[in-house]
Coordinates of N, CA and C in Angstrom, one line a residue:
X1 N 209.0 -5.9 -77.7 CA 209.7 -5.3 -76.5 C 209.8 -3.9 -76.7
X2 N 209.2 -3.0 -75.7 CA 209.6 -1.7 -75.9 C 211.2 -1.1 -75.8
X3 N 211.8 -1.5 -75.0 CA 213.2 -1.3 -74.6 C 214.2 -2.5 -74.5
X4 N 215.1 -2.3 -75.5 CA 216.3 -3.2 -75.0 C 217.6 -2.5 -75.0
X5 N 218.3 -2.8 -74.0 CA 219.8 -2.3 -73.7 C 220.6 -3.3 -73.8
X6 N 221.4 -3.4 -74.6 CA 222.3 -4.5 -74.8 C 224.1 -4.2 -74.6
X7 N 224.7 -4.9 -73.7 CA 226.3 -4.8 -73.4 C 226.5 -3.3 -73.3
X8 N 225.9 -2.5 -72.5 CA 226.0 -1.2 -72.2 C 227.0 -0.9 -71.5
X9 N 228.1 -0.1 -71.9 CA 229.3 0.4 -71.2 C 229.1 2.0 -71.1
X10 N 229.3 2.4 -69.9 CA 229.5 3.9 -69.8 C 230.6 4.4 -68.5
X11 N 231.3 5.2 -69.1 CA 232.4 5.8 -68.2 C 232.4 7.2 -68.2
X12 N 232.9 7.8 -67.0 CA 233.1 9.2 -66.8 C 234.7 9.3 -66.6
X13 N 235.3 9.7 -67.6 CA 237.0 9.7 -67.7 C 237.4 8.3 -67.4
X14 N 238.0 8.2 -66.1 CA 238.5 6.8 -66.0 C 237.8 6.0 -65.1
X15 N 236.5 6.8 -64.9 CA 235.6 5.7 -63.8 C 234.6 5.2 -64.6
X16 N 234.7 3.7 -64.6 CA 233.7 2.9 -65.3 C 232.4 2.6 -64.3
X17 N 231.3 3.3 -64.9 CA 230.0 3.3 -64.2 C 229.0 2.2 -64.5
X18 N 228.8 2.0 -65.9 CA 228.3 0.6 -66.1 C 229.1 -0.3 -67.1
X19 N 229.1 -1.6 -66.7 CA 229.9 -2.5 -67.3 C 229.2 -3.6 -67.9
X20 N 228.9 -3.5 -69.1 CA 228.2 -4.7 -69.7 C 226.8 -5.0 -69.3
X21 N 226.1 -3.9 -69.3 CA 224.7 -4.4 -68.6 C 223.7 -4.4 -69.9
X22 N 223.0 -5.6 -69.8 CA 221.9 -6.1 -70.6 C 220.6 -6.4 -69.9
X23 N 219.4 -5.6 -70.5 CA 218.1 -5.9 -70.0 C 217.2 -5.5 -71.1
X24 N 215.9 -5.9 -70.9 CA 215.0 -5.5 -71.9 C 213.7 -5.3 -70.9
X25 N 212.8 -4.5 -71.4 CA 211.3 -4.2 -71.0 C 210.2 -4.5 -72.1
X26 N 209.4 -5.4 -71.8 CA 208.0 -5.7 -72.3 C 206.9 -4.8 -72.1
X27 N 206.0 -4.8 -73.1 CA 204.8 -3.9 -72.7 C 204.2 -4.2 -71.5
X28 N 203.9 -3.5 -70.8 CA 202.9 -3.8 -69.4 C 203.8 -4.0 -68.3
X29 N 205.1 -4.4 -68.5 CA 206.2 -4.6 -67.5 C 206.4 -3.6 -66.5
X30 N 206.6 -3.9 -65.2 CA 207.0 -3.0 -64.3 C 208.1 -3.6 -63.8
X31 N 209.4 -2.8 -63.9 CA 210.6 -3.2 -63.8 C 211.1 -2.3 -62.6
X32 N 211.6 -3.0 -61.5 CA 212.2 -1.9 -60.3 C 213.7 -2.4 -60.2
X33 N 214.6 -1.3 -60.2 CA 216.0 -1.2 -60.2 C 216.4 -1.0 -58.7
X34 N 217.0 -1.8 -57.8 CA 217.5 -1.3 -56.9 C 218.9 -1.7 -56.7
X35 N 219.6 -1.3 -55.6 CA 220.9 -1.3 -55.4 C 221.5 -0.2 -54.6
X36 N 222.8 -0.2 -54.0 CA 223.4 0.6 -53.2 C 223.9 2.0 -53.7
X37 N 224.0 3.2 -53.5 CA 224.3 4.3 -53.9 C 225.7 4.1 -54.8
X38 N 225.6 4.7 -55.9 CA 227.1 4.5 -56.6 C 227.1 3.3 -57.5
X39 N 225.9 2.5 -57.6 CA 226.0 1.1 -58.3 C 225.6 1.4 -59.9
X40 N 225.4 2.6 -60.1 CA 225.1 2.9 -61.7 C 223.5 2.9 -62.2
X41 N 222.5 2.8 -60.9 CA 221.1 2.9 -61.3 C 220.6 3.9 -62.0
X42 N 221.0 5.1 -61.7 CA 220.5 6.5 -62.1 C 221.2 6.6 -63.6
X43 N 222.5 6.3 -63.5 CA 223.1 6.5 -65.0 C 222.4 5.6 -66.0
X44 N 222.1 4.3 -65.7 CA 221.3 3.3 -66.6 C 220.3 4.2 -67.2
X45 N 219.4 4.8 -66.2 CA 218.2 5.4 -66.6 C 218.5 6.7 -67.5
X46 N 219.6 7.4 -67.2 CA 219.8 8.5 -68.0 C 220.4 8.1 -69.4
X47 N 221.0 6.8 -69.4 CA 221.4 6.5 -70.7 C 220.2 5.9 -71.6
X48 N 219.4 5.3 -70.9 CA 218.0 4.8 -71.4 C 217.4 6.2 -72.0
X49 N 217.5 7.1 -71.4 CA 216.6 8.3 -72.1 C 217.4 9.6 -72.6
X50 N 218.7 9.1 -73.1 CA 219.4 10.0 -74.1 C 220.0 11.2 -73.1
X51 N 219.8 11.3 -71.9 CA 220.4 12.3 -71.0 C 221.9 12.0 -70.8
X52 N 222.4 10.9 -71.1 CA 223.7 10.5 -71.2 C 224.1 9.6 -72.5
X53 N 225.2 9.8 -72.9 CA 225.5 8.8 -74.2 C 226.4 7.7 -73.5
X54 N 226.1 6.5 -74.1 CA 226.7 5.4 -73.8 C 228.2 5.4 -74.5
X55 N 229.1 4.6 -74.0 CA 230.2 4.6 -74.7 C 230.3 3.5 -75.8
X56 N 229.8 2.1 -75.4 CA 229.7 1.2 -76.3 C 228.3 0.5 -75.8
X57 N 227.9 -0.4 -76.8 CA 226.6 -1.2 -76.5 C 225.4 -0.8 -77.6
X58 N 224.4 -1.3 -77.4 CA 223.1 -1.1 -78.2 C 221.8 -0.7 -77.2
X59 N 221.0 0.2 -77.8 CA 220.0 0.6 -77.3 C 218.7 0.8 -78.1
X60 N 217.6 -0.1 -78.0 CA 216.6 -0.2 -79.2 C 215.2 0.3 -78.6
X61 N 214.4 1.0 -79.2 CA 213.1 1.4 -78.7 C 212.2 0.7 -79.8
X62 N 211.2 -0.2 -79.4 CA 210.5 -0.8 -80.1 C 210.9 -1.6 -81.3
X63 N 212.1 -2.0 -81.3 CA 212.9 -2.7 -82.3 C 213.7 -1.8 -83.3
X64 N 213.7 -0.4 -83.0 CA 214.4 0.3 -83.9 C 215.6 0.8 -83.0
X65 N 216.9 0.7 -83.7 CA 218.1 1.2 -83.0 C 218.2 2.6 -82.9
X66 N 218.5 2.9 -81.6 CA 218.8 4.3 -81.1 C 220.1 4.5 -81.3
X67 N 221.1 3.3 -80.6 CA 222.4 3.5 -80.6 C 223.1 2.1 -80.7
X68 N 224.3 2.2 -81.5 CA 224.9 0.6 -81.8 C 226.3 0.9 -81.6
X69 N 226.9 0.0 -81.6 CA 228.5 -0.1 -81.8 C 228.9 -0.8 -82.8
X70 N 229.2 -0.3 -84.1 CA 229.6 -0.9 -85.2 C 230.5 -2.0 -85.1
X71 N 230.7 -3.1 -85.8 CA 231.6 -4.2 -85.6 C 232.7 -3.8 -85.8
X72 N 233.8 -4.0 -85.0 CA 235.4 -3.6 -85.0 C 235.6 -2.2 -84.4
X73 N 234.5 -1.6 -84.0 CA 234.8 -0.3 -83.3 C 234.5 -0.5 -82.0
X74 N 234.7 0.7 -81.0 CA 234.4 0.6 -79.8 C 233.8 1.9 -79.1
X75 N 233.0 2.6 -80.1 CA 232.6 3.6 -79.6 C 230.8 3.4 -80.3
X76 N 229.8 3.9 -79.5 CA 228.6 3.9 -80.0 C 228.4 4.9 -81.2
X77 N 227.5 4.5 -81.8 CA 227.0 5.5 -82.9 C 225.5 5.7 -82.8
X78 N 224.9 7.1 -82.7 CA 223.5 7.5 -82.4 C 222.7 7.4 -83.6
X79 N 221.4 7.1 -83.9 CA 220.7 7.6 -85.0 C 220.7 8.9 -85.2
X80 N 220.0 9.1 -86.3 CA 219.8 10.6 -86.8 C 219.0 11.4 -85.6
X81 N 219.3 12.7 -85.6 CA 218.7 13.6 -84.6 C 217.1 13.6 -84.6
X82 N 216.6 13.4 -85.8 CA 215.2 13.6 -85.8 C 214.8 12.0 -85.5
X83 N 215.3 10.9 -85.4 CA 214.9 9.8 -85.3 C 215.3 9.6 -83.7
X84 N 216.1 10.2 -82.9 CA 216.1 10.1 -81.5 C 215.0 11.1 -80.9
X85 N 214.6 12.2 -81.6 CA 213.5 13.2 -81.2 C 212.4 12.2 -81.2
X86 N 212.1 11.4 -82.3 CA 210.7 10.8 -82.3 C 211.0 9.6 -81.2
X87 N 212.0 9.0 -80.8 CA 212.1 8.1 -79.8 C 211.9 8.8 -78.5
X88 N 212.2 9.9 -78.4 CA 212.0 10.6 -77.0 C 210.2 10.9 -76.5
X89 N 209.7 10.7 -77.8 CA 208.2 10.9 -77.7 C 207.7 9.5 -77.1
X90 N 208.5 8.6 -77.0 CA 207.9 7.1 -76.9 C 208.0 7.1 -75.1
X91 N 208.8 7.9 -74.5 CA 208.9 7.8 -73.1 C 208.7 9.0 -72.1
X92 N 208.2 8.9 -70.9 CA 208.2 10.1 -70.0 C 209.1 9.8 -69.0
X93 N 209.6 10.6 -68.2 CA 210.6 10.6 -67.2 C 210.3 11.3 -65.8
X94 N 210.4 10.8 -64.9 CA 209.9 11.6 -63.8 C 211.4 11.5 -62.6
X95 N 211.5 12.7 -62.5 CA 213.0 13.0 -61.7 C 212.7 12.9 -60.3
X96 N 214.1 12.9 -59.4 CA 214.0 12.8 -58.1 C 213.6 14.1 -57.5
X97 N 213.8 15.2 -58.2 CA 213.6 16.8 -57.7 C 212.7 17.2 -58.5
X98 N 211.9 16.6 -59.0 CA 210.5 17.0 -59.7 C 210.8 17.9 -60.9
X99 N 211.8 18.9 -60.8 CA 212.1 19.6 -62.1 C 211.0 20.3 -62.9
X100 N 210.0 21.0 -62.1 CA 208.7 21.5 -62.6 C 209.2 22.9 -63.1
X101 N 208.7 23.4 -64.1 CA 209.0 25.1 -64.4 C 208.5 26.0 -63.5
X102 N 209.3 26.5 -62.7 CA 209.0 27.2 -61.5 C 207.9 28.3 -62.0
X103 N 207.9 28.9 -63.1 CA 207.2 30.2 -63.6 C 206.0 29.8 -64.3
X104 N 205.7 28.3 -64.4 CA 204.6 27.8 -64.8 C 203.5 27.3 -63.8
X105 N 202.2 27.5 -63.9 CA 201.3 26.9 -62.9 C 201.2 25.4 -63.3
X106 N 200.4 24.9 -62.5 CA 200.2 23.3 -62.6 C 199.6 22.9 -64.2
X107 N 198.8 23.6 -64.5 CA 198.1 23.4 -65.9 C 199.2 23.6 -67.0
X108 N 200.0 24.7 -67.0 CA 200.8 25.0 -68.0 C 202.1 24.1 -68.0
X109 N 202.5 23.6 -66.8 CA 203.4 22.6 -66.9 C 203.2 21.3 -67.3
X110 N 201.7 20.8 -67.1 CA 201.2 19.6 -67.7 C 201.1 19.9 -69.2
X111 N 200.7 21.0 -69.7 CA 200.1 21.2 -71.0 C 201.4 21.5 -72.0
X112 N 202.5 22.2 -71.4 CA 203.6 22.6 -72.2 C 204.0 21.8 -73.3
X113 N 204.5 20.6 -72.9 CA 205.2 19.8 -74.0 C 204.3 18.9 -75.1
X114 N 203.0 18.6 -74.7 CA 202.2 18.4 -75.8 C 201.8 19.5 -76.6
X115 N 201.7 20.8 -76.5 CA 201.4 22.0 -77.1 C 202.6 22.4 -77.9
X116 N 203.7 22.4 -77.5 CA 205.1 23.1 -78.2 C 206.0 22.0 -78.7
X117 N 206.1 20.8 -78.0 CA 206.7 19.6 -78.8 C 206.1 18.8 -79.7
X118 N 204.6 18.4 -79.2 CA 204.0 17.5 -80.0 C 203.1 18.2 -81.0
X119 N 202.6 19.5 -80.8 CA 202.1 20.3 -81.6 C 200.6 19.8 -81.7
X120 N 200.0 19.6 -80.6 CA 198.6 18.9 -80.7 C 197.6 19.9 -80.2
X121 N 196.5 19.6 -80.6 CA 195.1 20.6 -80.2 C 195.0 21.0 -79.1
X122 N 195.0 22.3 -78.6 CA 195.0 23.0 -77.4 C 193.9 22.6 -76.7
X123 N 192.5 22.5 -77.2 CA 191.2 22.1 -76.2 C 191.4 20.7 -75.9
X124 N 192.2 19.7 -76.8 CA 192.2 18.2 -76.4 C 193.2 18.2 -75.3
X125 N 194.3 18.8 -75.5 CA 195.2 18.7 -74.3 C 194.7 19.3 -73.3
X126 N 193.8 20.4 -73.1 CA 193.6 21.0 -71.8 C 192.6 20.0 -71.1
X127 N 191.8 19.3 -72.0 CA 190.7 18.2 -71.2 C 191.4 17.3 -70.8
X128 N 192.8 16.8 -71.4 CA 193.5 15.7 -71.0 C 194.0 16.1 -69.5
X129 N 194.6 17.2 -69.7 CA 195.2 17.9 -68.4 C 194.5 17.8 -67.1
X130 N 193.3 18.4 -67.4 CA 192.2 18.3 -66.2 C 192.1 16.9 -65.9
X131 N 191.7 15.9 -66.8 CA 191.6 14.5 -66.4 C 192.8 14.1 -65.5
X132 N 194.0 14.5 -66.1 CA 195.2 14.0 -65.4 C 195.3 14.5 -63.7
X133 N 194.8 16.0 -63.8 CA 194.9 16.7 -62.4 C 194.1 15.9 -61.5
X134 N 192.8 15.6 -62.1 CA 191.8 14.9 -61.3 C 192.6 13.2 -60.9
X135 N 193.0 12.6 -61.8 CA 193.5 11.4 -61.5 C 194.7 11.3 -60.4
X136 N 195.4 12.5 -60.3 CA 196.5 12.8 -59.4 C 196.0 13.3 -58.1
X137 N 194.5 13.6 -58.0 CA 194.1 14.2 -56.7 C 194.7 15.5 -56.5
X138 N 194.7 16.4 -57.6 CA 195.2 17.7 -57.5 C 194.1 18.9 -57.7
X139 N 192.8 18.4 -57.7 CA 191.7 19.4 -58.1 C 191.8 20.5 -57.0
X140 N 191.7 21.7 -58.0 CA 191.5 23.1 -57.0 C 193.0 23.7 -57.1
X141 N 194.1 22.7 -57.6 CA 195.3 23.4 -57.6 C 195.9 23.7 -58.9
X142 N 194.9 23.7 -59.8 CA 195.3 23.9 -61.3 C 196.2 25.0 -61.5
X143 N 195.8 26.2 -60.9 CA 196.6 27.5 -61.2 C 197.6 27.8 -59.9
X144 N 198.0 26.7 -59.1 CA 199.0 26.9 -58.1 C 200.4 27.0 -59.0
X145 N 201.3 27.5 -58.3 CA 202.8 27.4 -58.9 C 203.7 26.2 -58.0
X146 N 204.5 25.8 -58.4 CA 205.3 24.6 -57.7 C 205.5 25.3 -56.3
X147 N 206.0 26.2 -56.0 CA 206.3 26.9 -54.8 C 205.2 26.9 -53.9
X148 N 204.0 26.7 -54.4 CA 202.7 26.9 -53.4 C 202.3 25.2 -53.1
X149 N 203.1 24.2 -53.5 CA 202.7 23.1 -53.5 C 203.7 22.2 -52.4
X150 N 203.1 21.2 -51.8 CA 203.9 20.2 -51.1 C 205.0 19.3 -51.9
X151 N 205.9 18.9 -51.5 CA 206.7 17.9 -52.5 C 206.1 16.9 -53.0
X152 N 205.1 16.3 -52.5 CA 204.3 15.0 -52.7 C 203.4 15.7 -54.0
X153 N 202.7 16.8 -53.6 CA 202.0 17.4 -55.0 C 203.0 17.7 -56.0
X154 N 203.9 18.3 -56.0 CA 205.0 18.5 -56.9 C 205.3 17.3 -57.6
X155 N 205.6 16.3 -57.0 CA 205.9 14.9 -57.9 C 204.7 14.5 -58.3
X156 N 203.5 14.5 -57.9 CA 202.4 14.1 -58.7 C 202.1 15.0 -59.8
X157 N 202.4 16.2 -59.9 CA 202.6 17.0 -61.2 C 203.2 16.7 -62.0
X158 N 204.4 16.3 -61.6 CA 205.6 15.7 -62.7 C 205.1 14.3 -63.2
X159 N 204.6 13.6 -62.5 CA 203.8 12.4 -63.2 C 202.7 12.8 -64.1
X160 N 202.1 13.5 -63.8 CA 201.0 14.0 -64.9 C 201.9 14.8 -65.9
X161 N 202.6 15.4 -65.8 CA 203.4 16.2 -66.9 C 204.0 14.7 -67.8
X162 N 204.4 14.0 -67.2 CA 205.0 12.8 -68.0 C 204.0 12.0 -68.7
X163 N 202.8 11.7 -67.9 CA 201.6 11.0 -68.6 C 201.1 11.8 -69.9
X164 N 201.0 13.2 -69.8 CA 200.4 14.0 -70.8 C 201.1 13.7 -72.2
X165 N 202.4 13.4 -72.1 CA 202.9 13.0 -73.5 C 202.4 11.8 -74.1
X166 N 201.7 11.1 -73.6 CA 201.2 9.6 -73.8 C 202.1 8.5 -74.1
X167 N 203.1 8.3 -73.2 CA 204.4 7.8 -73.5 C 204.0 6.2 -73.5
X168 N 204.8 5.4 -74.1 CA 204.6 3.9 -74.1 C 205.3 3.5 -73.0
X169 N 206.4 4.1 -72.3 CA 207.1 3.5 -71.3 C 207.4 4.8 -70.2
X170 N 207.3 4.5 -68.9 CA 207.7 5.6 -68.0 C 208.8 5.3 -67.2
X171 N 209.9 6.3 -67.0 CA 211.1 5.9 -66.1 C 210.8 6.8 -64.8
X172 N 211.2 6.3 -63.8 CA 211.2 7.0 -62.6 C 212.4 6.9 -61.9
X173 N 213.1 8.0 -61.4 CA 214.3 7.9 -60.7 C 214.3 8.3 -59.4
X174 N 214.2 7.4 -58.7 CA 214.1 7.5 -57.2 C 213.1 8.6 -56.8
X175 N 211.7 8.4 -57.4 CA 210.7 9.3 -57.2 C 210.3 9.8 -55.8
X176 N 210.8 9.3 -54.8 CA 210.3 9.5 -53.5 C 211.5 9.9 -52.4
X177 N 212.8 10.0 -53.2 CA 213.9 10.1 -52.3 C 213.9 11.5 -51.6
X178 N 213.2 12.4 -52.3 CA 213.4 13.9 -51.7 C 211.9 14.1 -50.8
X179 N 211.2 13.4 -50.4 CA 210.1 13.1 -49.8 C 210.1 12.8 -48.5
X180 N 209.2 13.2 -47.3 CA 209.2 12.8 -46.2 C 208.4 11.3 -46.2
X181 N 208.1 10.2 -45.2 CA 207.3 9.3 -45.3 C 205.8 9.6 -45.7
X182 N 205.2 10.6 -45.2 CA 204.0 10.7 -45.2 C 203.5 11.0 -46.7
X183 N 204.4 12.0 -47.5 CA 204.3 12.2 -48.8 C 204.6 11.3 -49.8
X184 N 205.7 10.5 -49.2 CA 206.1 9.1 -50.1 C 204.8 8.3 -50.4
X185 N 204.1 8.2 -49.4 CA 203.0 7.4 -49.5 C 202.0 7.9 -50.7
X186 N 201.6 9.1 -50.6 CA 200.9 9.8 -52.0 C 201.4 9.4 -53.1
X187 N 202.7 9.3 -53.3 CA 203.3 9.3 -54.7 C 203.4 7.8 -55.1
X188 N 203.6 6.8 -54.2 CA 203.8 5.4 -54.4 C 202.2 5.1 -54.5
X189 N 201.4 5.6 -54.0 CA 199.9 5.1 -54.3 C 199.6 5.3 -55.8
X190 N 200.2 6.5 -56.3 CA 199.8 7.0 -57.6 C 200.4 6.0 -58.7
X191 N 201.7 5.7 -58.3 CA 202.6 4.7 -59.3 C 201.8 3.3 -59.1
X192 N 201.5 3.0 -57.9 CA 200.7 1.6 -57.8 C 199.5 1.4 -58.7
X193 N 198.7 2.8 -58.7 CA 197.7 2.7 -59.6 C 198.1 2.6 -60.9
X194 N 199.0 3.2 -61.3 CA 199.7 3.0 -62.8 C 200.0 1.7 -63.1
X195 N 200.6 0.9 -62.2 CA 200.9 -0.4 -62.4 C 199.7 -1.2 -62.7
X196 N 198.6 -1.2 -61.7 CA 197.6 -1.6 -62.0 C 196.7 -1.5 -63.4
X197 N 197.0 -0.1 -63.9 CA 196.5 0.1 -65.2 C 197.5 -0.6 -66.5
X198 N 198.6 -1.4 -66.1 CA 199.3 -1.9 -66.9 C 200.2 -0.8 -67.5
X199 N 200.5 0.2 -67.1 CA 201.4 1.4 -67.7 C 202.8 0.6 -67.5
X200 N 203.5 0.6 -68.6 CA 205.0 0.2 -68.6 C 205.9 1.0 -67.9
X201 N 206.6 0.4 -66.8 CA 207.4 1.4 -66.1 C 208.8 0.9 -65.7
X202 N 209.7 1.6 -65.6 CA 211.1 1.2 -65.1 C 211.3 2.3 -64.0
X203 N 211.5 1.7 -62.8 CA 211.5 2.3 -61.5 C 212.8 2.1 -60.6
X204 N 213.8 3.2 -60.6 CA 214.5 3.1 -59.6 C 214.3 3.5 -58.3
X205 N 214.3 2.5 -57.4 CA 213.7 2.8 -56.2 C 214.6 2.4 -54.8
X206 N 214.4 2.7 -53.7 CA 215.0 2.3 -52.5 C 213.6 1.7 -51.5
X207 N 212.5 1.8 -52.1 CA 211.1 1.3 -51.5 C 211.1 -0.3 -51.6
X208 N 211.8 -1.1 -50.8 CA 211.6 -2.4 -51.0 C 210.3 -3.0 -51.1
X209 N 209.6 -2.7 -49.9 CA 208.1 -3.3 -49.9 C 207.1 -2.8 -51.0
X210 N 207.4 -1.7 -51.8 CA 206.7 -1.0 -52.8 C 207.3 -1.9 -54.0
X211 N 208.5 -2.0 -54.1 CA 209.3 -2.8 -55.4 C 208.7 -4.4 -55.3
X212 N 208.5 -4.8 -54.0 CA 207.9 -6.1 -54.1 C 206.5 -6.2 -54.5
X213 N 205.7 -5.1 -54.1 CA 204.2 -5.2 -54.4 C 203.9 -4.6 -55.8
X214 N 204.6 -4.0 -56.4 CA 204.1 -3.6 -57.7 C 204.9 -4.0 -59.1
X215 N 206.3 -4.9 -58.8 CA 207.0 -5.1 -59.7 C 206.8 -6.6 -60.5
X216 N 206.8 -6.7 -61.7 CA 206.9 -8.0 -62.4 C 208.5 -8.5 -62.2
X217 N 209.3 -7.7 -62.3 CA 210.9 -7.8 -62.0 C 211.4 -6.9 -61.5
X218 N 212.4 -7.6 -60.7 CA 213.4 -6.7 -59.8 C 214.7 -6.8 -60.4
X219 N 215.7 -6.0 -60.5 CA 217.0 -6.0 -61.0 C 217.7 -5.5 -60.0
X220 N 218.8 -6.2 -59.3 CA 219.8 -5.7 -58.4 C 221.1 -5.3 -59.1
X221 N 221.4 -4.1 -58.9 CA 222.6 -3.8 -59.3 C 223.8 -3.4 -58.5
X222 N 225.1 -3.5 -58.6 CA 226.0 -3.1 -57.8 C 227.3 -3.1 -58.5
X223 N 228.2 -2.0 -58.2 CA 229.4 -1.9 -59.0 C 229.2 -1.9 -60.5
X224 N 228.1 -1.4 -61.1 CA 228.2 -1.0 -62.4 C 227.6 -2.5 -63.3
X225 N 227.3 -3.5 -62.7 CA 226.9 -4.7 -63.2 C 225.4 -5.0 -62.6
X226 N 224.6 -6.0 -63.5 CA 223.6 -6.7 -62.9 C 223.9 -7.9 -61.9
X227 N 223.7 -7.8 -61.0 CA 224.1 -9.1 -59.9 C 222.9 -9.9 -60.1
X228 N 221.7 -9.6 -60.0 CA 220.8 -10.6 -60.0 C 219.6 -9.8 -60.3
X229 N 218.8 -10.6 -61.1 CA 217.3 -10.4 -61.8 C 216.3 -11.2 -61.7
X230 N 215.1 -10.9 -61.4 CA 214.1 -12.1 -61.4 C 212.8 -11.6 -60.8
X231 N 212.0 -12.5 -60.3 CA 210.8 -12.0 -59.7 C 211.0 -11.3 -58.4
X232 N 210.2 -10.6 -58.1 CA 210.4 -10.0 -56.6 C 210.1 -10.9 -55.5
X233 N 209.4 -12.0 -55.6 CA 209.6 -13.1 -54.5 C 211.1 -13.7 -54.6
X234 N 211.5 -14.0 -55.7 CA 213.1 -14.4 -55.6 C 214.0 -13.4 -55.1
X235 N 214.2 -12.3 -55.9 CA 215.2 -11.4 -55.8 C 215.1 -10.7 -54.1
X236 N 213.8 -10.4 -54.0 CA 213.6 -9.7 -52.5 C 213.1 -10.7 -51.5
X237 N 212.8 -11.9 -51.8 CA 212.3 -12.8 -50.9 C 213.4 -13.8 -50.6
X238 N 214.0 -14.3 -51.7 CA 214.7 -15.5 -51.7 C 216.0 -15.3 -52.6
X239 N 216.9 -14.2 -52.4 CA 217.6 -14.1 -53.2 C 218.8 -15.4 -53.5
X240 N 219.4 -15.5 -54.9 CA 220.2 -16.4 -55.0 C 222.0 -15.9 -55.0
X241 N 221.9 -14.8 -55.1 CA 223.4 -14.3 -54.8 C 223.5 -13.6 -53.4
X242 N 224.8 -14.1 -53.0 CA 225.3 -13.4 -51.5 C 225.2 -12.0 -51.5
X243 N 225.6 -11.3 -52.7 CA 225.7 -9.8 -52.5 C 224.4 -9.1 -52.3
X244 N 223.4 -9.9 -53.0 CA 221.8 -9.4 -52.9 C 221.5 -9.7 -51.3
X245 N 221.9 -10.8 -50.8 CA 221.3 -11.1 -49.5 C 221.9 -10.0 -48.4
X246 N 223.4 -9.7 -48.7 CA 224.1 -8.8 -47.7 C 223.5 -7.4 -47.9
X247 N 222.9 -6.8 -49.2 CA 222.4 -5.5 -49.4 C 221.2 -5.5 -48.8
X248 N 220.2 -6.6 -48.9 CA 219.0 -6.7 -48.3 C 218.9 -6.8 -46.7
X249 N 219.8 -7.5 -46.2 CA 220.1 -7.4 -44.9 C 220.6 -6.1 -44.3
X250 N 221.3 -5.4 -45.1 CA 222.0 -4.1 -44.5 C 221.0 -3.1 -44.5
X251 N 220.0 -3.2 -45.6 CA 218.8 -2.3 -45.9 C 217.9 -2.4 -44.9
X252 N 217.5 -3.7 -44.3 CA 216.7 -3.7 -43.5 C 216.9 -3.4 -42.0
X253 N 218.2 -3.2 -41.7 CA 218.6 -2.9 -40.5 C 218.2 -1.2 -40.1

């Protein structure tokens, strides 16, 4: 199993955002996380990628403990910094707002982390970056800056940048919510192709037809808990929980 999150709890001051969340992701899985705004979806992703620290629970990557709560204690303890740094190399993260470096062109945005963080060979990284640009349909844009690109193109650069690190798992936090419908289609096509290539992915999304088409498993969250999870046919087509049915009915209106 690539990722395990067990009994995760996360609060911001007195606001409890995640309440005893447990789920795992196997190699090759595509897991979509859906739910209303404020349900804890993005916070869960931020905890999985160490952008937020959990209050208690356990996080494991490929069987190695990243964070755990010692018996008799109520506060999570994280692994050593070097171990967390190594684990960060196992995943890529694509944000809602692209988060590209505005002063780097497309090539440099893609090549920066493999060169500066992973210390890889420049010629090899450049060759892979060119291949990723082609894969994302961005030929001819190699030396454009983010401000010269459409939102859909920026998000495809962000996906290429995440893939350049050769991650074992990719996280997407509502990758199309900042895009209009036409540009949304461009980005979803790329993610669909990655799913066909058996890339392991966790996708927080509000695109229900897309989640149904690409996911092996769908998780519905509300109020900081997992209300229901299972195959897309069950969760999105024939949910067992009344709250899930209510959400999907409201969503389709």
